[in-house]
Short mmCIF file of C-alpha atoms in Angstrom, two decimals:
data_model
loop_
_atom_site.label_atom_id
_atom_site.label_comp_id
_atom_site.label_asym_id
_atom_site.label_seq_id
_atom_site.Cartn_x
_atom_site.Cartn_y
_atom_site.Cartn_z
CA UNK A 1 121.98 121.95 -45.04
CA UNK A 2 120.21 125.20 -44.46
CA UNK A 3 118.03 123.60 -41.83
CA UNK A 4 121.14 122.28 -40.07
CA UNK A 5 122.66 125.77 -39.96
CA UNK A 6 119.46 127.24 -38.66
CA UNK A 7 119.23 124.59 -35.94
CA UNK A 8 122.84 125.22 -34.96
CA UNK A 9 122.20 128.98 -34.83
CA UNK A 10 119.12 128.39 -32.69
CA UNK A 11 121.18 126.22 -30.35
CA UNK A 12 123.83 128.92 -29.97
CA UNK A 13 121.15 131.57 -29.37
CA UNK A 14 119.44 129.45 -26.71
CA UNK A 15 122.76 128.86 -24.94
CA UNK A 16 123.57 132.58 -25.04
CA UNK A 17 120.20 133.51 -23.56
CA UNK A 18 120.40 130.91 -20.79
CA UNK A 19 123.96 132.03 -20.04
CA UNK A 20 122.71 135.58 -19.53
CA UNK A 21 119.68 134.51 -17.47
CA UNK A 22 121.93 132.60 -15.06
CA UNK A 23 124.19 135.64 -14.73
CA UNK A 24 121.24 138.00 -14.25
CA UNK A 25 119.91 135.81 -11.45
CA UNK A 26 123.16 135.32 -9.51
CA UNK A 27 125.69 138.05 -10.36
CA UNK A 28 125.72 141.41 -8.57
CA UNK A 29 129.19 142.68 -9.48
CA UNK A 30 130.40 142.03 -5.95
CA UNK A 31 133.26 139.89 -4.68
CA UNK A 32 132.62 136.16 -4.46
CA UNK A 33 134.61 133.45 -2.70
CA UNK A 34 136.55 132.52 -5.86
CA UNK A 35 136.64 135.84 -7.78
CA UNK A 36 137.26 139.53 -7.17
CA UNK A 37 134.69 142.29 -7.63
CA UNK A 38 136.44 143.80 -10.66
CA UNK A 39 136.35 140.40 -12.42
CA UNK A 40 132.65 140.10 -11.63
CA UNK A 41 131.87 143.58 -12.99
CA UNK A 42 133.93 143.12 -16.17
CA UNK A 43 132.34 139.74 -16.93
CA UNK A 44 128.82 141.02 -16.25
CA UNK A 45 129.34 144.14 -18.39
CA UNK A 46 130.41 142.03 -21.35
CA UNK A 47 127.35 139.78 -21.06
CA UNK A 48 124.93 142.71 -20.86
CA UNK A 49 126.36 144.35 -23.95
CA UNK A 50 126.60 141.10 -25.91
CA UNK A 51 122.98 140.05 -25.29
CA UNK A 52 121.58 143.56 -25.76
CA UNK A 53 123.28 143.98 -29.14
CA UNK A 54 122.50 140.49 -30.48
CA UNK A 55 119.14 139.67 -28.84
CA UNK A 56 117.59 142.97 -27.82
CA UNK A 57 113.99 141.71 -27.60
CA UNK A 58 115.05 138.79 -25.41
CA UNK A 59 117.25 141.13 -23.36
CA UNK A 60 114.17 143.19 -22.51
CA UNK A 61 112.02 140.10 -21.86
CA UNK A 62 114.45 138.97 -19.14
CA UNK A 63 112.94 141.77 -17.02
CA UNK A 64 109.92 139.49 -16.57
CA UNK A 65 112.01 136.72 -15.01
CA UNK A 66 113.15 136.31 -11.40
CA UNK A 67 116.44 138.17 -11.90
CA UNK A 68 118.04 140.19 -9.13
CA UNK A 69 117.45 143.93 -8.71
CA UNK A 70 121.02 144.85 -9.67
CA UNK A 71 120.66 143.40 -13.15
CA UNK A 72 117.07 144.60 -13.56
CA UNK A 73 118.24 148.18 -13.00
CA UNK A 74 121.10 147.69 -15.40
CA UNK A 75 118.84 146.32 -18.14
CA UNK A 76 116.45 149.27 -17.73
CA UNK A 77 119.28 151.80 -17.96
CA UNK A 78 120.87 150.03 -20.95
CA UNK A 79 117.56 149.92 -22.85
CA UNK A 80 116.84 153.60 -22.27
CA UNK A 81 120.40 154.65 -23.10
CA UNK A 82 120.28 152.80 -26.45
CA UNK A 83 116.71 153.60 -27.52
CA UNK A 84 117.91 154.55 -31.01
CA UNK A 85 118.79 150.86 -31.61
CA UNK A 86 115.15 149.74 -31.18
CA UNK A 87 112.32 149.84 -33.70
CA UNK A 88 108.89 151.28 -32.73
CA UNK A 89 107.41 147.88 -31.82
CA UNK A 90 110.39 147.06 -29.62
CA UNK A 91 110.10 150.44 -27.90
CA UNK A 92 106.45 149.83 -27.06
CA UNK A 93 107.18 146.42 -25.56
CA UNK A 94 110.24 147.72 -23.72
CA UNK A 95 108.25 150.60 -22.30
CA UNK A 96 105.65 148.24 -20.81
CA UNK A 97 108.31 145.96 -19.36
CA UNK A 98 110.33 148.86 -17.94
CA UNK A 99 107.27 150.42 -16.30
CA UNK A 100 106.21 147.08 -14.82
CA UNK A 101 109.69 146.30 -13.49
CA UNK A 102 110.13 149.79 -12.02
CA UNK A 103 106.85 149.31 -10.15
CA UNK A 104 108.21 146.06 -8.67
CA UNK A 105 111.62 147.44 -7.64
CA UNK A 106 112.38 148.98 -4.23
CA UNK A 107 112.27 152.79 -4.48
CA UNK A 108 115.95 153.24 -3.64
CA UNK A 109 116.85 151.03 -6.61
CA UNK A 110 114.59 153.08 -8.90
CA UNK A 111 116.13 156.36 -7.78
CA UNK A 112 119.56 154.81 -8.40
CA UNK A 113 118.48 153.92 -11.95
CA UNK A 114 117.25 157.48 -12.53
CA UNK A 115 120.56 158.83 -11.23
CA UNK A 116 122.42 156.59 -13.70
CA UNK A 117 120.28 157.96 -16.55
CA UNK A 118 121.08 161.50 -15.47
CA UNK A 119 124.80 160.70 -15.33
CA UNK A 120 124.55 159.23 -18.83
CA UNK A 121 122.77 162.43 -19.97
CA UNK A 122 119.72 160.53 -21.15
CA UNK A 123 116.84 162.99 -21.00
CA UNK A 124 114.62 162.36 -24.00
CA UNK A 125 110.83 162.62 -23.93
CA UNK A 126 110.32 158.86 -23.54
CA UNK A 127 112.64 158.66 -20.54
CA UNK A 128 111.05 161.68 -18.87
CA UNK A 129 107.58 160.18 -19.40
CA UNK A 130 108.64 156.88 -17.78
CA UNK A 131 110.05 158.73 -14.79
CA UNK A 132 107.02 161.01 -14.41
CA UNK A 133 104.63 158.04 -14.63
CA UNK A 134 106.56 156.24 -11.89
CA UNK A 135 106.48 159.31 -9.65
CA UNK A 136 102.76 159.79 -10.32
CA UNK A 137 102.09 156.18 -9.28
CA UNK A 138 103.91 156.53 -5.97
CA UNK A 139 101.41 156.18 -3.15
CA UNK A 140 103.15 158.66 -0.88
CA UNK A 141 105.59 161.13 -2.43
CA UNK A 142 105.77 163.02 0.86
CA UNK A 143 107.42 159.94 2.38
CA UNK A 144 109.89 159.90 -0.53
CA UNK A 145 110.53 163.62 -0.09
CA UNK A 146 111.60 162.95 3.49
CA UNK A 147 113.43 159.64 3.07
CA UNK A 148 114.92 160.14 -0.42
CA UNK A 149 114.97 163.92 -0.49
CA UNK A 150 118.10 164.44 -2.58
CA UNK A 151 117.19 161.69 -5.05
CA UNK A 152 113.63 162.97 -5.54
CA UNK A 153 114.85 166.51 -6.04
CA UNK A 154 117.35 165.33 -8.68
CA UNK A 155 114.68 163.36 -10.56
CA UNK A 156 112.25 166.28 -10.48
CA UNK A 157 114.88 168.58 -11.97
CA UNK A 158 115.99 166.03 -14.56
CA UNK A 159 112.43 165.43 -15.81
CA UNK A 160 111.43 169.12 -15.62
CA UNK A 161 108.73 168.18 -13.11
CA UNK A 162 107.98 171.19 -10.88
CA UNK A 163 106.16 169.20 -8.16
CA UNK A 164 103.78 172.04 -7.42
CA UNK A 165 102.39 172.81 -3.99
CA UNK A 166 104.03 172.31 -0.66
CA UNK A 167 105.99 169.30 -1.91
CA UNK A 168 107.83 171.55 -4.37
CA UNK A 169 108.28 174.17 -1.68
CA UNK A 170 109.70 171.55 0.70
CA UNK A 171 112.24 170.33 -1.86
CA UNK A 172 113.24 173.52 -3.65
CA UNK A 173 112.43 176.32 -1.20
CA UNK A 174 113.32 174.96 2.25
CA UNK A 175 112.90 177.30 5.16
CA UNK A 176 110.36 179.48 3.39
CA UNK A 177 107.25 177.85 4.87
CA UNK A 178 106.38 178.19 8.56
CA UNK A 179 104.45 174.92 8.47
CA UNK A 180 103.30 172.14 6.14
CA UNK A 181 99.92 170.46 6.10
CA UNK A 182 101.49 167.05 5.50
CA UNK A 183 102.57 165.67 8.91
CA UNK A 184 105.82 164.10 7.59
CA UNK A 185 107.00 167.27 5.90
CA UNK A 186 106.20 169.32 8.96
CA UNK A 187 107.85 166.78 11.26
CA UNK A 188 111.03 167.03 9.18
CA UNK A 189 110.95 170.82 9.51
CA UNK A 190 110.38 170.66 13.28
CA UNK A 191 112.93 167.87 13.84
CA UNK A 192 115.74 170.37 13.48
CA UNK A 193 114.66 172.01 16.75
CA UNK A 194 112.36 169.53 18.53
CA UNK A 195 113.45 166.12 19.74
CA UNK A 196 109.87 164.86 19.88
CA UNK A 197 109.42 165.46 16.14
CA UNK A 198 112.11 162.96 15.14
CA UNK A 199 109.85 160.08 16.27
CA UNK A 200 107.36 161.03 13.55
CA UNK A 201 109.94 160.39 10.81
CA UNK A 202 111.14 157.20 9.06
CA UNK A 203 113.75 155.33 11.07
CA UNK A 204 116.73 156.01 8.79
CA UNK A 205 116.04 159.77 8.77
CA UNK A 206 115.26 159.88 12.47
CA UNK A 207 118.65 158.29 13.23
CA UNK A 208 120.47 161.31 11.84
CA UNK A 209 118.40 163.79 13.82
CA UNK A 210 118.79 161.71 16.99
CA UNK A 211 122.56 161.85 16.61
CA UNK A 212 122.38 165.59 16.02
CA UNK A 213 120.34 166.10 19.21
CA UNK A 214 122.56 163.71 21.20
CA UNK A 215 119.70 161.35 22.07
CA UNK A 216 120.98 158.19 23.80
CA UNK A 217 120.80 155.22 21.47
CA UNK A 218 118.77 153.01 23.80
CA UNK A 219 116.14 155.68 24.41
CA UNK A 220 115.95 156.50 20.69
CA UNK A 221 115.44 152.85 19.69
CA UNK A 222 112.77 152.37 22.33
CA UNK A 223 110.71 155.34 21.16
CA UNK A 224 111.21 154.85 17.40
CA UNK A 225 110.38 151.11 17.50
CA UNK A 226 106.70 151.54 16.42
CA UNK A 227 107.83 153.29 13.22
CA UNK A 228 110.45 150.71 12.24
CA UNK A 229 109.88 148.28 9.39
CA UNK A 230 110.21 144.54 9.93
CA UNK A 231 113.65 144.51 8.36
CA UNK A 232 114.84 147.50 10.39
CA UNK A 233 113.55 145.85 13.55
CA UNK A 234 115.29 142.63 12.59
CA UNK A 235 118.59 144.41 11.95
CA UNK A 236 118.53 146.14 15.30
CA UNK A 237 116.99 143.30 17.31
CA UNK A 238 120.31 142.23 18.80
CA UNK A 239 120.87 145.84 19.92
CA UNK A 240 117.36 146.59 21.16
CA UNK A 241 116.53 143.25 22.79
CA UNK A 242 114.60 143.88 25.98
CA UNK A 243 115.19 147.61 25.70
CA UNK A 244 112.33 148.18 23.29
CA UNK A 245 110.10 145.39 24.42
CA UNK A 246 109.25 144.68 20.76
CA UNK A 247 109.80 141.50 18.80
CA UNK A 248 109.73 140.78 15.11
CA UNK A 249 107.29 138.25 13.68
CA UNK A 250 109.78 136.05 11.87
CA UNK A 251 107.09 133.97 10.16
CA UNK A 252 106.27 136.81 7.74
CA UNK A 253 109.87 137.28 6.59
CA UNK A 254 110.94 136.16 3.07
CA UNK A 255 112.63 132.76 3.19
CA UNK A 256 116.18 133.69 2.15
CA UNK A 257 116.25 136.83 4.28
CA UNK A 258 115.05 134.80 7.24
CA UNK A 259 117.75 132.18 6.57
CA UNK A 260 120.39 134.92 6.53
CA UNK A 261 119.12 136.18 9.87
CA UNK A 262 119.20 132.69 11.38
CA UNK A 263 122.77 132.11 10.19
CA UNK A 264 123.86 135.45 11.65
CA UNK A 265 122.91 134.28 15.15
CA UNK A 266 125.46 132.50 17.36
CA UNK A 267 124.95 128.75 17.37
CA UNK A 268 124.16 128.84 21.09
CA UNK A 269 121.31 131.28 20.46
CA UNK A 270 120.05 129.16 17.57
CA UNK A 271 119.94 126.19 19.93
CA UNK A 272 117.99 128.16 22.56
CA UNK A 273 115.51 129.49 19.98
CA UNK A 274 115.28 126.24 17.99
CA UNK A 275 111.49 125.90 18.15
CA UNK A 276 110.86 129.54 17.19
CA UNK A 277 113.38 129.63 14.32
CA UNK A 278 112.37 126.24 12.90
CA UNK A 279 108.68 127.14 12.98
CA UNK A 280 109.40 130.47 11.26
CA UNK A 281 111.49 128.84 8.51
CA UNK A 282 108.82 126.21 7.88
CA UNK A 283 106.04 128.80 7.77
CA UNK A 284 107.99 130.94 5.30
CA UNK A 285 108.82 127.89 3.16
CA UNK A 286 105.19 126.75 3.12
CA UNK A 287 104.12 130.20 1.99
CA UNK A 288 106.75 130.12 -0.79
CA UNK A 289 105.62 126.62 -1.87
CA UNK A 290 102.03 127.82 -2.26
CA UNK A 291 99.72 125.39 -4.08
CA UNK A 292 102.65 123.09 -4.96
CA UNK A 293 103.22 122.03 -1.34
CA UNK A 294 103.52 118.26 -1.06
CA UNK A 295 103.24 117.70 -4.82
CA UNK A 296 106.83 116.80 -5.74
CA UNK A 297 106.82 113.18 -4.56
CA UNK A 298 110.10 111.67 -3.28
CA UNK A 299 112.80 114.33 -3.18
CA UNK A 300 116.44 114.12 -2.15
CA UNK A 301 118.72 117.16 -1.84
CA UNK A 302 122.47 117.63 -1.77
CA UNK A 303 123.18 120.89 0.05
CA UNK A 304 126.59 122.57 0.13
CA UNK A 305 127.73 123.82 3.53
CA UNK A 306 131.46 123.66 2.73
CA UNK A 307 133.82 126.52 3.59
CA UNK A 308 133.20 128.26 0.26
CA UNK A 309 129.51 128.63 1.17
CA UNK A 310 130.61 131.54 3.38
CA UNK A 311 130.64 133.67 0.23
CA UNK A 312 132.58 136.88 0.83
CA UNK A 313 132.71 139.87 3.12
CA UNK A 314 130.06 141.69 1.07
CA UNK A 315 127.86 138.61 0.50
CA UNK A 316 128.38 136.98 3.86
CA UNK A 317 126.90 133.47 4.12
CA UNK A 318 124.66 134.11 1.11
CA UNK A 319 125.30 130.72 -0.61
CA UNK A 320 124.72 128.91 2.68
CA UNK A 321 121.52 130.88 3.31
CA UNK A 322 120.21 129.83 -0.12
CA UNK A 323 120.99 126.19 0.74
CA UNK A 324 119.27 126.48 4.12
CA UNK A 325 116.19 128.12 2.59
CA UNK A 326 116.12 125.49 -0.18
CA UNK A 327 116.21 122.74 2.45
CA UNK A 328 113.01 123.96 4.12
CA UNK A 329 111.32 124.76 0.80
CA UNK A 330 112.06 121.30 -0.61
CA UNK A 331 110.76 119.81 2.62
CA UNK A 332 107.49 121.69 2.02
CA UNK A 333 107.30 120.74 -1.67
CA UNK A 334 108.09 117.05 -1.22
CA UNK A 335 105.87 114.18 -0.26
CA UNK A 336 108.90 112.52 1.34
CA UNK A 337 112.23 114.25 1.69
CA UNK A 338 115.86 113.50 2.54
CA UNK A 339 118.66 116.07 2.95
CA UNK A 340 122.37 115.38 2.53
CA UNK A 341 124.72 118.19 3.64
CA UNK A 342 128.27 118.07 2.34
CA UNK A 343 129.59 118.28 5.92
CA UNK A 344 127.58 115.19 6.86
CA UNK A 345 125.58 117.18 9.40
CA UNK A 346 122.00 116.26 10.26
CA UNK A 347 120.85 119.47 11.96
CA UNK A 348 120.02 122.18 9.40
CA UNK A 349 119.64 124.86 12.05
CA UNK A 350 123.28 124.42 13.12
CA UNK A 351 124.93 124.50 9.70
CA UNK A 352 128.02 126.65 9.23
CA UNK A 353 130.54 127.14 6.39
CA UNK A 354 133.08 124.46 7.12
CA UNK A 355 135.27 121.85 5.44
CA UNK A 356 135.73 120.56 1.86
CA UNK A 357 133.06 119.82 -0.77
CA UNK A 358 132.62 116.03 -1.15
CA UNK A 359 129.74 116.45 -3.58
CA UNK A 360 130.32 113.13 -5.31
CA UNK A 361 129.92 111.12 -2.10
CA UNK A 362 126.78 113.03 -1.13
CA UNK A 363 125.25 112.56 -4.58
CA UNK A 364 125.77 108.80 -4.20
CA UNK A 365 124.08 108.93 -0.78
CA UNK A 366 121.15 110.88 -2.22
CA UNK A 367 120.68 108.51 -5.18
CA UNK A 368 120.51 105.56 -2.81
CA UNK A 369 117.17 107.00 -1.60
CA UNK A 370 115.69 106.26 -5.08
CA UNK A 371 114.20 109.76 -5.36
CA UNK A 372 111.93 111.01 -8.10
CA UNK A 373 113.79 114.33 -7.93
CA UNK A 374 117.36 115.10 -6.93
CA UNK A 375 118.13 118.78 -6.32
CA UNK A 376 121.74 119.87 -5.81
CA UNK A 377 122.39 123.34 -4.33
CA UNK A 378 126.09 124.10 -4.61
CA UNK A 379 128.61 126.54 -6.10
CA UNK A 380 129.86 123.65 -8.27
CA UNK A 381 133.36 123.38 -6.82
CA UNK A 382 133.75 119.66 -6.16
CA UNK A 383 137.13 119.06 -4.50
CA UNK A 384 136.99 115.93 -2.32
CA UNK A 385 138.09 114.36 -4.65
CA UNK A 386 137.90 116.79 -7.60
CA UNK A 387 135.50 115.78 -10.37
CA UNK A 388 133.85 112.86 -8.59
CA UNK A 389 130.37 114.41 -8.65
CA UNK A 390 130.53 114.95 -12.42
CA UNK A 391 131.63 111.37 -13.02
CA UNK A 392 128.92 109.96 -10.73
CA UNK A 393 126.25 111.97 -12.51
CA UNK A 394 127.59 110.95 -15.94
CA UNK A 395 127.53 107.23 -15.13
CA UNK A 396 124.11 107.52 -13.50
CA UNK A 397 122.57 109.29 -16.46
CA UNK A 398 124.18 107.22 -19.24
CA UNK A 399 124.25 103.72 -17.72
CA UNK A 400 122.10 103.39 -14.63
CA UNK A 401 119.19 105.67 -15.45
CA UNK A 402 119.07 106.37 -19.20
CA UNK A 403 115.25 106.44 -19.02
CA UNK A 404 115.53 109.48 -16.70
CA UNK A 405 113.31 108.06 -13.98
CA UNK A 406 115.07 110.44 -11.59
CA UNK A 407 114.96 114.13 -12.46
CA UNK A 408 118.24 115.83 -11.49
CA UNK A 409 118.71 119.61 -11.28
CA UNK A 410 121.71 121.61 -10.09
CA UNK A 411 121.01 125.09 -8.69
CA UNK A 412 124.05 127.32 -8.27
CA UNK A 413 123.94 130.52 -6.16
CA UNK A 414 127.38 131.79 -7.30
CA UNK A 415 128.29 133.41 -10.63
CA UNK A 416 131.58 132.25 -12.16
CA UNK A 417 133.17 135.36 -13.71
CA UNK A 418 135.74 133.40 -15.72
CA UNK A 419 133.17 131.12 -17.32
CA UNK A 420 130.51 133.85 -17.84
CA UNK A 421 128.02 131.46 -16.25
CA UNK A 422 127.33 129.49 -13.11
CA UNK A 423 129.69 126.53 -12.70
CA UNK A 424 128.25 123.18 -13.83
CA UNK A 425 128.80 119.72 -12.39
CA UNK A 426 128.09 117.64 -15.51
CA UNK A 427 126.91 118.32 -19.09
CA UNK A 428 124.05 115.84 -18.65
CA UNK A 429 122.60 117.66 -15.63
CA UNK A 430 120.65 120.92 -16.13
CA UNK A 431 122.06 123.83 -14.16
CA UNK A 432 120.42 127.15 -13.30
CA UNK A 433 121.51 130.11 -11.23
CA UNK A 434 119.64 130.89 -8.02
CA UNK A 435 119.78 133.91 -5.74
CA UNK A 436 116.69 133.52 -3.54
CA UNK A 437 115.60 130.12 -2.29
CA UNK A 438 111.93 131.05 -2.74
CA UNK A 439 112.49 131.11 -6.55
CA UNK A 440 113.55 127.45 -6.55
CA UNK A 441 110.40 126.04 -8.15
CA UNK A 442 110.46 128.52 -11.05
CA UNK A 443 114.18 127.97 -11.63
CA UNK A 444 113.75 124.19 -11.75
CA UNK A 445 111.30 124.89 -14.58
CA UNK A 446 113.75 127.02 -16.55
CA UNK A 447 116.63 124.60 -15.90
CA UNK A 448 115.07 122.15 -18.37
CA UNK A 449 116.17 124.43 -21.21
CA UNK A 450 119.85 124.11 -20.23
CA UNK A 451 119.73 120.34 -20.75
CA UNK A 452 119.60 120.74 -24.54
CA UNK A 453 116.42 118.71 -25.07
CA UNK A 454 114.36 121.84 -25.80
CA UNK A 455 115.35 124.45 -28.37
CA UNK A 456 115.04 128.17 -28.99
CA UNK A 457 111.33 128.13 -30.06
CA UNK A 458 110.34 126.52 -26.75
CA UNK A 459 112.52 128.97 -24.84
CA UNK A 460 110.99 131.96 -26.64
CA UNK A 461 107.50 130.63 -25.98
CA UNK A 462 108.39 130.31 -22.30
CA UNK A 463 109.67 133.91 -22.21
CA UNK A 464 106.47 135.10 -23.91
CA UNK A 465 104.34 133.33 -21.29
CA UNK A 466 106.38 134.77 -18.43
CA UNK A 467 106.24 138.26 -19.96
CA UNK A 468 102.46 138.16 -20.36
CA UNK A 469 102.02 136.81 -16.84
CA UNK A 470 104.37 139.48 -15.44
CA UNK A 471 102.63 142.37 -17.23
CA UNK A 472 99.17 141.11 -16.23
CA UNK A 473 100.19 140.83 -12.58
CA UNK A 474 101.73 144.30 -12.58
CA UNK A 475 98.60 145.76 -14.20
CA UNK A 476 96.48 144.34 -11.39
CA UNK A 477 98.94 145.66 -8.82
CA UNK A 478 98.82 149.14 -10.35
CA UNK A 479 95.02 149.17 -10.11
CA UNK A 480 95.26 148.28 -6.44
CA UNK A 481 97.95 150.92 -5.92
CA UNK A 482 95.81 153.61 -7.59
CA UNK A 483 92.90 152.72 -5.33
CA UNK A 484 95.16 152.88 -2.27
CA UNK A 485 96.56 156.21 -3.49
CA UNK A 486 93.08 157.71 -3.82
CA UNK A 487 92.16 156.55 -0.32
CA UNK A 488 95.41 157.95 1.07
CA UNK A 489 94.82 161.34 -0.55
CA UNK A 490 91.27 161.45 0.75
CA UNK A 491 92.50 160.75 4.30
CA UNK A 492 95.21 163.39 3.94
CA UNK A 493 92.70 165.98 2.72
CA UNK A 494 90.34 165.21 5.60
CA UNK A 495 93.16 165.52 8.15
CA UNK A 496 94.41 168.80 6.70
CA UNK A 497 90.88 170.27 6.81
CA UNK A 498 90.34 169.54 10.50
CA UNK A 499 90.62 172.73 12.63
CA UNK A 500 92.26 170.89 15.50
CA UNK A 501 95.06 169.66 13.26
CA UNK A 502 95.65 173.16 11.89
CA UNK A 503 95.89 174.52 15.43
CA UNK A 504 98.28 171.74 16.31
CA UNK A 505 100.41 172.54 13.28
CA UNK A 506 100.43 176.23 14.18
CA UNK A 507 101.41 175.38 17.75
CA UNK A 508 104.21 173.14 16.50
CA UNK A 509 105.31 175.84 14.10
CA UNK A 510 105.51 178.40 16.93
CA UNK A 511 107.56 175.98 19.03
CA UNK A 512 109.95 175.39 16.12
CA UNK A 513 110.30 179.13 15.55
CA UNK A 514 110.95 179.68 19.26
CA UNK A 515 113.56 176.95 19.17
CA UNK A 516 115.19 178.53 16.15
CA UNK A 517 115.29 181.89 17.89
CA UNK A 518 116.76 180.34 21.02
CA UNK A 519 119.53 178.74 18.98
#
């Protein structure tokens, strides 16, 4: 009897953990097609608190999985705000996971996490050490001082980090120095009076100075183009066009981001650029497939391009972009592949959110291909007719294929706030949340745990493997970052010691002072 209770408790724990993992992958607290933003936030807040209180070690280990940045930041903040609930061993493990995840997050997300800790008045020694270590590992704090000036200043004050030297002077004593040896800091100082200096700054900062100086948009974009990142160039490509004479190499873009860009183009432009866009999507998918390309055998996919795949105003076309990216990734993974869109369309490049969701009919079409794997990418709302997909999958699994010759997985890109999980099609089919199409292979692996054939020990072993792999990878990345940081500092020191550069800085400083006097 005791063993039965323990098994039942393990089953509940496994379900709770998988519930949270699905939410952490898909939910961002933003409005979805079927639920409002406040419902999303309330549901997500409950899950975070429930799992943190009942399964704190697992809650921290989720940082090693492919969860989205929104939930990664929230887990980090929650762990640091409730440090008194952890024992010493848990604190050590959490500290390693937090440091590794912070290193993998975009800097703006990290500064947002630090701001949340400041708002929560969390300023203990452990938290300050984590923040100082992250700042010390940054390859170029001068870039952060220019691009995230207010955020960096707040973190430095909150952690009692003086940031000695000209960086501290730039942040806390502006206007006191006539010049800075770092070219970015000095460019920021000069940009208030010199138009030429704004083209030495990051794009987002230069935009503000260009508006202040009244620089025409077309001329500004043409001159700043060499300093733009790929994503910035992609976002402004429709505006710049032939004006800048620059193009973005789409083949190096992440798969889901590239799919979002493709779907943002008018269908006429997609038709004209068919060869370029298709080649870019296939190259990105092949890169995401890695060594597993061509190893999945016969694969069929049911891909949802119904009206609900539009998402919402804040997550525009996100579910459809995941389906489009999954299409090209499955094509790369499969030996032979067949796609079945809910609209009945045959041209993936021309998909658009349209019509009902006849998932049941498309599942039947896909099973007729006799695949080894069937992958369904859908928000789980089957309405033409309602419930047909679940019934088809039930009959297939229980009567037609009880030996499970065909592996079936449902990947859902939309969090269901009312159900505290992603919506499922059938109890017999494993379902996992997905946010980025490039994570498909890893999520198919974790979906096996939702089927109920593996228990909590196997799930914990899987989390341990992922945690160890994550920490090892981040350790190697930190070594590479430290080497790059040393090289960068050596180059900076050499540049600052060159007489010509000092003369140039003095000349620029005189021009800025003259400009200030003229104003």
